[in-house]
Short mmCIF file of C-alpha atoms in Angstrom, two decimals:
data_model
loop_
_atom_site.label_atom_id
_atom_site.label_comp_id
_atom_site.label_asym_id
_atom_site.label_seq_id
_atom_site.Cartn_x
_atom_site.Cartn_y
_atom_site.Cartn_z
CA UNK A 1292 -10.38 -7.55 -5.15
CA UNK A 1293 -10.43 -9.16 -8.42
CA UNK A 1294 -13.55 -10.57 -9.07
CA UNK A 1295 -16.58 -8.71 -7.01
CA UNK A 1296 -19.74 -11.00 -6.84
CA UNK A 1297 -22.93 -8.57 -6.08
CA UNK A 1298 -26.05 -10.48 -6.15
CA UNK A 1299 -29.07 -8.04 -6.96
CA UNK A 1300 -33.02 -9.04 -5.59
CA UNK A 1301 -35.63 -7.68 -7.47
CA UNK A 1302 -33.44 -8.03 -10.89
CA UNK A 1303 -36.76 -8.36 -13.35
CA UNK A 1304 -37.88 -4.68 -12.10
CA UNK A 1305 -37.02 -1.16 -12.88
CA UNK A 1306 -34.68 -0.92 -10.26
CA UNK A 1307 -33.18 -4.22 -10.29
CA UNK A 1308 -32.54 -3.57 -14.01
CA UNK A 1309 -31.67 -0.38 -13.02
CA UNK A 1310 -28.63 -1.56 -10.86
CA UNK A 1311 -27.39 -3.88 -13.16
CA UNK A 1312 -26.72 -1.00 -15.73
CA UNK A 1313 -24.85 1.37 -12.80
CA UNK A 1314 -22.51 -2.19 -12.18
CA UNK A 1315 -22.16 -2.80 -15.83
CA UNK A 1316 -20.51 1.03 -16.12
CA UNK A 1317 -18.52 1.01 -12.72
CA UNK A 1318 -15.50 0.60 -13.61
CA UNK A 1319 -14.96 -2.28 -11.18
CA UNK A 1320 -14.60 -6.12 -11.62
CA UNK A 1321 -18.16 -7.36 -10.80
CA UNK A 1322 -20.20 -10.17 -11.31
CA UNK A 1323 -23.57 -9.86 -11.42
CA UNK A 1324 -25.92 -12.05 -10.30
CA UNK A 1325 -29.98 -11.24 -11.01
CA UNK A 1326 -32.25 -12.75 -8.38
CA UNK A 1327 -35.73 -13.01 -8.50
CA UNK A 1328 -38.78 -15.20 -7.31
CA UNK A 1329 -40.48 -15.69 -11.18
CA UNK A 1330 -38.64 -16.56 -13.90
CA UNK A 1331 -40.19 -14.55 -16.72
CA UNK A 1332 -38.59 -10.85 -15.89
CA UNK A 1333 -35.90 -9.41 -18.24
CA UNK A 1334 -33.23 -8.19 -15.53
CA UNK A 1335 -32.68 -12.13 -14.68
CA UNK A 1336 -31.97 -12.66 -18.39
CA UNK A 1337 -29.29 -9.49 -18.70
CA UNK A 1338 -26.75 -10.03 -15.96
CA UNK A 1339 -23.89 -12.29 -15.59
CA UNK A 1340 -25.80 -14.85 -13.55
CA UNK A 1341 -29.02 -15.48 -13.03
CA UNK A 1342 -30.79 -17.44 -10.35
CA UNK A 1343 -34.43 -17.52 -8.45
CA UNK A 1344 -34.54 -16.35 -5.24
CA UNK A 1345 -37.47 -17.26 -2.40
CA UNK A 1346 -40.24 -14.49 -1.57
CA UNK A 1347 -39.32 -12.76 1.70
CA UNK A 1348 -42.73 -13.83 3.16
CA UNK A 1349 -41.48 -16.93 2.75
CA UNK A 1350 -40.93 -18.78 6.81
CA UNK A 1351 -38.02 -20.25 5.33
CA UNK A 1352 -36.13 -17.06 3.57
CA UNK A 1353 -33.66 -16.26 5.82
CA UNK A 1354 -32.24 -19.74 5.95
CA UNK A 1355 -32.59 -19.94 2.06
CA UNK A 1356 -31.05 -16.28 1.91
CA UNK A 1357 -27.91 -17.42 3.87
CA UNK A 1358 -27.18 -20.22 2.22
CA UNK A 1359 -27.61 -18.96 -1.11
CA UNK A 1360 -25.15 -15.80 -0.14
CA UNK A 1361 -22.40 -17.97 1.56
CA UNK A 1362 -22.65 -20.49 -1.35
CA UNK A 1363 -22.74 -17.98 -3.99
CA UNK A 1364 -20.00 -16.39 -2.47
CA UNK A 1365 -21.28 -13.13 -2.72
CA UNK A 1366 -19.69 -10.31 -1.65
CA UNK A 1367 -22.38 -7.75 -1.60
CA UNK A 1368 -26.09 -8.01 -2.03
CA UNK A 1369 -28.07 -4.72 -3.63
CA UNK A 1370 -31.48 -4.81 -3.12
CA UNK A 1371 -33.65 -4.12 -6.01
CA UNK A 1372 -37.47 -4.63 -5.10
CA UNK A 1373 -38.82 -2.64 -2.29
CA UNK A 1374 -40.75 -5.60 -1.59
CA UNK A 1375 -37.68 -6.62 -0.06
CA UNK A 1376 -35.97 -4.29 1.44
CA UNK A 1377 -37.56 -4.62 5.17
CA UNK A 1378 -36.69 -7.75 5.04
CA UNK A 1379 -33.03 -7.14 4.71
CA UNK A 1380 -32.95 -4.66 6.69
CA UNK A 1381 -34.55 -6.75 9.67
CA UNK A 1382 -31.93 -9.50 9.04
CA UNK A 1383 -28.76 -7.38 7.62
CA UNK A 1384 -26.88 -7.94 10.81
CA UNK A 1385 -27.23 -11.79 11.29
CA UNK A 1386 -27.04 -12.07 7.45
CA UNK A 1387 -23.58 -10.35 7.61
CA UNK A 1388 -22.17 -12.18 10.48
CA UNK A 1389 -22.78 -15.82 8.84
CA UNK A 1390 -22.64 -15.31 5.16
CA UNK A 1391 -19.98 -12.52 5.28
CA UNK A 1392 -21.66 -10.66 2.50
CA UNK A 1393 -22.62 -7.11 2.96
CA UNK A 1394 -26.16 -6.09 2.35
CA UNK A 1395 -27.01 -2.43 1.19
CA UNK A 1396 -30.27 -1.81 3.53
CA UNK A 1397 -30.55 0.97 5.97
CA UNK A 1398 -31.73 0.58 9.33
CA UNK A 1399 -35.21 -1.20 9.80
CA UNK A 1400 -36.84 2.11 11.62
CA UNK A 1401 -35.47 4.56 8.73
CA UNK A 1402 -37.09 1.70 6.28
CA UNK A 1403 -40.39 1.41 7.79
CA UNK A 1404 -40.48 5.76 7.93
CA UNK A 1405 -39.92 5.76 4.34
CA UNK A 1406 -42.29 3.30 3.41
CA UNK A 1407 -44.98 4.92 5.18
CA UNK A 1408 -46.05 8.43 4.15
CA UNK A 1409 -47.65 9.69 7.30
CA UNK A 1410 -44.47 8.52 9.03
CA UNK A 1411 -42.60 10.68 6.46
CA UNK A 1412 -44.33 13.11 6.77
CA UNK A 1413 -44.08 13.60 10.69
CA UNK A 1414 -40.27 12.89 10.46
CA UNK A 1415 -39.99 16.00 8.26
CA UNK A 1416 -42.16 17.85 10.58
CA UNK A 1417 -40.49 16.47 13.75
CA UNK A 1418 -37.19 17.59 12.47
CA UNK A 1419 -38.09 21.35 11.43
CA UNK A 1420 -38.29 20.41 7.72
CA UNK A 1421 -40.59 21.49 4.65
CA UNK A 1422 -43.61 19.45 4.57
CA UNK A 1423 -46.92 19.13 3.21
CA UNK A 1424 -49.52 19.75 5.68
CA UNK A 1425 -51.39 16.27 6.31
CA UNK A 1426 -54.10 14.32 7.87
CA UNK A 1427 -55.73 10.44 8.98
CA UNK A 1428 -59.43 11.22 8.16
CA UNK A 1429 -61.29 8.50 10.44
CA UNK A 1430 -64.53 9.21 7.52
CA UNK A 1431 -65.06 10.87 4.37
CA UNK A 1432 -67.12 14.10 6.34
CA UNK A 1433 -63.72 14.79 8.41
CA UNK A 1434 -61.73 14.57 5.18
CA UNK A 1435 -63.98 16.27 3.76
CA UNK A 1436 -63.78 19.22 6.38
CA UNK A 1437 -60.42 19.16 6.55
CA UNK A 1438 -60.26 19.85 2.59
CA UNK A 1439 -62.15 22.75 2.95
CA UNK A 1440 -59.89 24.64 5.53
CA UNK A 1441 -56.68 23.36 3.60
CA UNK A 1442 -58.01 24.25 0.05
CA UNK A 1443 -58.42 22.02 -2.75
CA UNK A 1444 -56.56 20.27 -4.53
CA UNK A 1445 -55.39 18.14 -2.15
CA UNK A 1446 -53.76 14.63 -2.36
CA UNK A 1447 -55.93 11.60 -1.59
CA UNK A 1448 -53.32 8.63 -1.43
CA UNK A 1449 -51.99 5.37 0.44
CA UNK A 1450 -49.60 5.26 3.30
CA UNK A 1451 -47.90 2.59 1.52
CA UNK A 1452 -47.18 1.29 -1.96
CA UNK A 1453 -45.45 2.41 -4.87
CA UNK A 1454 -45.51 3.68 -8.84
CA UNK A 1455 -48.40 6.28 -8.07
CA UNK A 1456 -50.93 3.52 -7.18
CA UNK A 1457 -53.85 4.29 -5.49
CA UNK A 1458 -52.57 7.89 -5.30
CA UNK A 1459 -55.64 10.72 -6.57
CA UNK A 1460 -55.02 14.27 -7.07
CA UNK A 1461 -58.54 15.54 -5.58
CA UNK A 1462 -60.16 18.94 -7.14
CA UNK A 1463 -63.36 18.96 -5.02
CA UNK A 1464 -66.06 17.58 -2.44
CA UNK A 1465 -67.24 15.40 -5.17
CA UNK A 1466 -64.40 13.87 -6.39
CA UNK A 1467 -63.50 13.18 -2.93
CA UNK A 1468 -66.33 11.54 -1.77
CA UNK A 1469 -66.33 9.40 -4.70
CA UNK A 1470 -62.54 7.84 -4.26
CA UNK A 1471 -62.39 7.95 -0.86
CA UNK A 1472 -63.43 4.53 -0.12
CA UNK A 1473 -61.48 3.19 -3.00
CA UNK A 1474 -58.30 3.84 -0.92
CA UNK A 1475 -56.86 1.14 1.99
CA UNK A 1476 -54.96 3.10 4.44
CA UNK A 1477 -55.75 6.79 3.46
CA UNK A 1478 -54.06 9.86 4.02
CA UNK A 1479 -55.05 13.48 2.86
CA UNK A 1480 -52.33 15.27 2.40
CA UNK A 1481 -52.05 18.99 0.92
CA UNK A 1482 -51.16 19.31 -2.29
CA UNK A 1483 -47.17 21.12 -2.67
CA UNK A 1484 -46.80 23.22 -6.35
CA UNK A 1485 -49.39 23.55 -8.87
CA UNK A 1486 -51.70 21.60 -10.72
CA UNK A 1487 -50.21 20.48 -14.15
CA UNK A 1488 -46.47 20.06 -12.70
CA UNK A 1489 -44.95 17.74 -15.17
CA UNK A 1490 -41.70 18.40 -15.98
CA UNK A 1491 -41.39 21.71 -14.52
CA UNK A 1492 -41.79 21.50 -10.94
CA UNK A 1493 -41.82 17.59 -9.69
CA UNK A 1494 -37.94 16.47 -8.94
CA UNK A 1495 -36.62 13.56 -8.21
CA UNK A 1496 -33.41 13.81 -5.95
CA UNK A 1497 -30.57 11.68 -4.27
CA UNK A 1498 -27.85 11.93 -1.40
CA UNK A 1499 -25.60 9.13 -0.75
CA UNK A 1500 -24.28 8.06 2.81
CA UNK A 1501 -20.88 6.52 2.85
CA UNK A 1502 -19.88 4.09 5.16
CA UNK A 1503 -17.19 7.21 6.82
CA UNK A 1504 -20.42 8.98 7.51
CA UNK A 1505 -20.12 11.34 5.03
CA UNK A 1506 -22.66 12.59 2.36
CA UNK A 1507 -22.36 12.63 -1.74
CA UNK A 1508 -24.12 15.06 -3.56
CA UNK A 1509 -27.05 16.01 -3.99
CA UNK A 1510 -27.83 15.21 -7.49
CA UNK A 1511 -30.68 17.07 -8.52
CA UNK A 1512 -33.70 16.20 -11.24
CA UNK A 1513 -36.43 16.86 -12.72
CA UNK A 1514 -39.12 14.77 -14.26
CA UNK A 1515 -41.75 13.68 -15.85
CA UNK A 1516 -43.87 10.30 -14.76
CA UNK A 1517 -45.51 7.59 -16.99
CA UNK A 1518 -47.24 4.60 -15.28
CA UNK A 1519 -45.49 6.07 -11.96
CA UNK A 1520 -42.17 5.73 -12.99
CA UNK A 1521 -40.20 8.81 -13.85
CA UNK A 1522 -40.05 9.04 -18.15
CA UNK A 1523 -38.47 12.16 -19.12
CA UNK A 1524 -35.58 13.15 -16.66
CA UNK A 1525 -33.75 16.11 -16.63
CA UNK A 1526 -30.43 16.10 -14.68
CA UNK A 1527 -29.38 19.52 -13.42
CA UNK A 1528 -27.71 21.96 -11.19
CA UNK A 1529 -30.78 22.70 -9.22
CA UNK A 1530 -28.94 24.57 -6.45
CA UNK A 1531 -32.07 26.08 -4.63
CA UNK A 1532 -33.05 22.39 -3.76
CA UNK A 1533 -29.50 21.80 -2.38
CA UNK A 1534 -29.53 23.28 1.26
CA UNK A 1535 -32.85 20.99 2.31
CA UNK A 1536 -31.94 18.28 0.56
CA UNK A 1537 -28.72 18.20 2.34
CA UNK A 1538 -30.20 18.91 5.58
CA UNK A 1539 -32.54 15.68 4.99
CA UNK A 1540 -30.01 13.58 4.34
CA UNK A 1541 -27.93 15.13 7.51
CA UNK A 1542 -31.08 14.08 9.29
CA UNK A 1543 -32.11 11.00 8.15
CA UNK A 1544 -30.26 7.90 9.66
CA UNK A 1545 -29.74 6.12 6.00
CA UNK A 1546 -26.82 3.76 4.75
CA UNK A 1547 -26.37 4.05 1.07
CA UNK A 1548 -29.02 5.63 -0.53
CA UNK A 1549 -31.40 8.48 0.23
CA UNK A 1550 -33.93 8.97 -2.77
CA UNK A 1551 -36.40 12.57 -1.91
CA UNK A 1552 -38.95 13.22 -4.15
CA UNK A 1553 -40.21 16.51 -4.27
CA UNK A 1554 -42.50 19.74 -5.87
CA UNK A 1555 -41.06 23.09 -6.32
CA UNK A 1556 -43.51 25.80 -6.10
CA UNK A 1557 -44.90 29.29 -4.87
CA UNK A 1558 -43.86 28.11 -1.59
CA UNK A 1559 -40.29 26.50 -2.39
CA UNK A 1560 -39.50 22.97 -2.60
CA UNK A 1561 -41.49 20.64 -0.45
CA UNK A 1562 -40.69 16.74 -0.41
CA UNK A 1563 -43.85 14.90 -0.06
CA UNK A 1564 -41.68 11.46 -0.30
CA UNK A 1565 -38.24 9.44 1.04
CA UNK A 1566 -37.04 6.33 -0.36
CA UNK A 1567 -34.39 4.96 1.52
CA UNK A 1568 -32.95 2.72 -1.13
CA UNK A 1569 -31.91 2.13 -5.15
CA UNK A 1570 -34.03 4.30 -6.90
CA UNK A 1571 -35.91 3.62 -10.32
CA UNK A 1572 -33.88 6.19 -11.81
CA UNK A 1573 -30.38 4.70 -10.82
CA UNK A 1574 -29.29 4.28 -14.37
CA UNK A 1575 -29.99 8.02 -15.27
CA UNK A 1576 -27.99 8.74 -12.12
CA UNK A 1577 -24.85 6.78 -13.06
CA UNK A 1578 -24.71 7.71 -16.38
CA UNK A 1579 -24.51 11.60 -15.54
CA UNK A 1580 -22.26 10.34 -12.56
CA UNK A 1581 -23.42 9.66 -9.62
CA UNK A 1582 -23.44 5.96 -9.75
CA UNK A 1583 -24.65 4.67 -6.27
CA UNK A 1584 -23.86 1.23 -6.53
CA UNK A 1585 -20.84 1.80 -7.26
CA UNK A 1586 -20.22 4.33 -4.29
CA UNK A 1587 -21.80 1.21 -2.04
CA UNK A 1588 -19.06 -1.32 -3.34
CA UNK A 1589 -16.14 1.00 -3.77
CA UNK A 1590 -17.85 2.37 0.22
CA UNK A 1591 -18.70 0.21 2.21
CA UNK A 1592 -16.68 -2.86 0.52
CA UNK A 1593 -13.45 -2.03 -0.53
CA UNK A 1594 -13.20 1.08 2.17
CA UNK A 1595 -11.88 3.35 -0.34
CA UNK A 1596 -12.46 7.19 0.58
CA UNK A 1597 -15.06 8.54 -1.75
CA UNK A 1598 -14.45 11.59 -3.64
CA UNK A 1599 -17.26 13.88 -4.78
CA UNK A 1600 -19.13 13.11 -7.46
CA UNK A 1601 -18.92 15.05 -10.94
CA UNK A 1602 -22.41 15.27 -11.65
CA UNK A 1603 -23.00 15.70 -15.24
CA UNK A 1604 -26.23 17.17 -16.86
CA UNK A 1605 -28.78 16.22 -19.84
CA UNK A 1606 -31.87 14.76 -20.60
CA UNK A 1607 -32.65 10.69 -20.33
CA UNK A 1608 -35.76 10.15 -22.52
CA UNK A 1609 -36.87 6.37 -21.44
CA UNK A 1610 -38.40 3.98 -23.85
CA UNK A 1611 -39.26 0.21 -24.07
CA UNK A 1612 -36.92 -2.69 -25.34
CA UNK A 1613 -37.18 -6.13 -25.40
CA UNK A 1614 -34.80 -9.06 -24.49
CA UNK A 1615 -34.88 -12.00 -26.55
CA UNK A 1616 -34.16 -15.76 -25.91
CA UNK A 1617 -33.81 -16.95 -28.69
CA UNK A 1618 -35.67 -21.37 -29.19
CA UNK A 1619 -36.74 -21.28 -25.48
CA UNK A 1620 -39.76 -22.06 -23.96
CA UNK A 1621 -41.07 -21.02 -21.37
CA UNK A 1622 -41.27 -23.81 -19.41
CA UNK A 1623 -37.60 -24.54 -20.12
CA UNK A 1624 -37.16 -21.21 -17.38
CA UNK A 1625 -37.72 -24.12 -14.77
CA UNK A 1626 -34.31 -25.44 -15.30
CA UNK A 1627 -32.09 -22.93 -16.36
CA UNK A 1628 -31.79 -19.03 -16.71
CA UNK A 1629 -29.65 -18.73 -20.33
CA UNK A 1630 -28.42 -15.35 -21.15
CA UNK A 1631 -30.62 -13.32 -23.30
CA UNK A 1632 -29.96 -10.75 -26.19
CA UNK A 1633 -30.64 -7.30 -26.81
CA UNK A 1634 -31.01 -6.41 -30.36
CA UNK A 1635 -29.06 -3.44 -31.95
CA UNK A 1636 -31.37 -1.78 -33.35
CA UNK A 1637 -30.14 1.34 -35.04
#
């Protein structure tokens, strides 16, 4: 195929962006197109293309979806906000059969267990794996009992959402009756490792499932998080995390991408979360070699047999930069999406 067209949603966040770095270092003859609904992200402004794409709440996005893929003539589309990624996985079948383009979403019910922790966190259970013990408090007293019997610190958090957000490491009675009401859709969950992780003992991990069935890796990392997203990341040959990890993925009925995020401590490694999709650390991953976007074009696209992986190791150390456009306004972002620059600054 000479000229691969991969249109990526979510292109203005850390995934999106994310992506577009793994394509831009495949090795294969892509185009890439960054979609997303506001015009003032920096992913839309660093890929081949650029174009705005509807919100998936939208009653119209399906239609809008389908006619952008089959007149885009996309080949592939790589979904990049996990805002979105429900939605494609609702409507990846009918989207395949009329637009031709394959979209990178696993099944709906694997989707909607990893984007719910409780639901996680009884899949692990269900299927004989490590877990954090866990509860749905109905009031702050039963939390507050349950606490007690499962020893503090325990993990106040949402059921949902993403980047750490409402998400409270809890270190007694008082602390917990003071946040609990400050969280929508609570869970309690026990708290896996000790207290001041950092980079020692939280990991961020991935498996890959190729379209044969077959599994890539696991690659294996650990981290440090700033604002939620991982900062300092450590690729490695973790092989104690390598039997469970594989066994999740073995378990887990994922196409593509299998992120599990996990704590290592006095009680061995416990995942507390799954992300079945691009993670925020995709870059890092392809750059020590195990690019996943790649493995989903050369996969489930071409058909090519995939090979395993030769997984590097180092440190990625994360920072800010800025993309400039140069005499435009922002209004002008109405009309058209120019390329932007990225200064050279050493």
């Amino acid at each position: 195929m000479k000229n691969i067209r991969v249109l990526v949603t979510g292109g203005g966040s850390g995934v999106g962006q994310g992506i577009i770095k793994a394509l831009r270092i495949s090795g294969l003859p892509v185009t890439v197109v960054s979609g997303d609904i506001a015009p003032l992200n920096a992913g839309l402004f660093l890929a081949d293309e650029a174009t705005l794409i509807p919100r998936v709440e939208d009653a119209d996005a399906l239609e809008c979806f389908v006619a952008l893929l089959s007149q885009g003539g996309f080949h592939m589309v790589m979904i990049g906000s996990e805002f979105d990624l429900a939605f494609f996985a609702r409507h990846r079948d009918t989207i395949e059969a009329r637009t031709g383009c394959k979209v990178m979403a696993s099944p709906l019910s694997t989707v909607e267990m990893a984007n719910d922790k409780w639901l996680t966190t009884e899949f692990l259970r269900a299927n004989g794996l490590p877990h954090a013990a866990a509860c749905l408090p109905a009031h702050v007293d039963e939390a507050a009992a349950w606490a007690v019997t499962n020893g503090y610190p325990v993990v106040l958090k949402s059921r949902t959402g993403t980047s750490s957000r409402n998400v409270h490491i809890v270190k007694d009675e008082a602390d917990l009756r003071r946040l609990f009401s400050q969280v929508p859709n609570l869970m309690l969950q026990a708290f896996a490792g000790s207290e001041g992780d950092g980079l020692a003992h939280e990991y961020t991990c991935a498996v890959f499932r190729a379209a044969d069935g077959s599994l890539l890796g696991p690659l294996t990392a650990r981290r440090t998080l700033r604002g939620g997203s991982s900062w300092v990341v450590e690729v490695g040959d973790y092989h104690w995390l390598h039997p469970m990890l594989l066994a999740i993925g073995e378990r887990v009925p994922s196409l593509g991408s299998l992120n599990v995020q996990l704590r290592d401590g006095p009680d061995g490694p416990i995942p507390f979360e799954l992300n079945a999709r691009f993670s925020g650390t995709t870059a890092v991953r392809a750059h020590f070699g195990f690019n996943e976007p790649a493995f989903a074009l050369r996969s489930y696209l071409l058909g090519e047999t995939l090979a395993p992986p030769r997984i590097g190791s180092g440190l990625a150390l994360r920072y800010l930069e800025e993309v400039f456009l140069d005499g435009v306004a922002a209004t002008d972002l109405d009309h058209a999406l120019p390329r932007g620059v990225v200064r050279d600054w050493a």
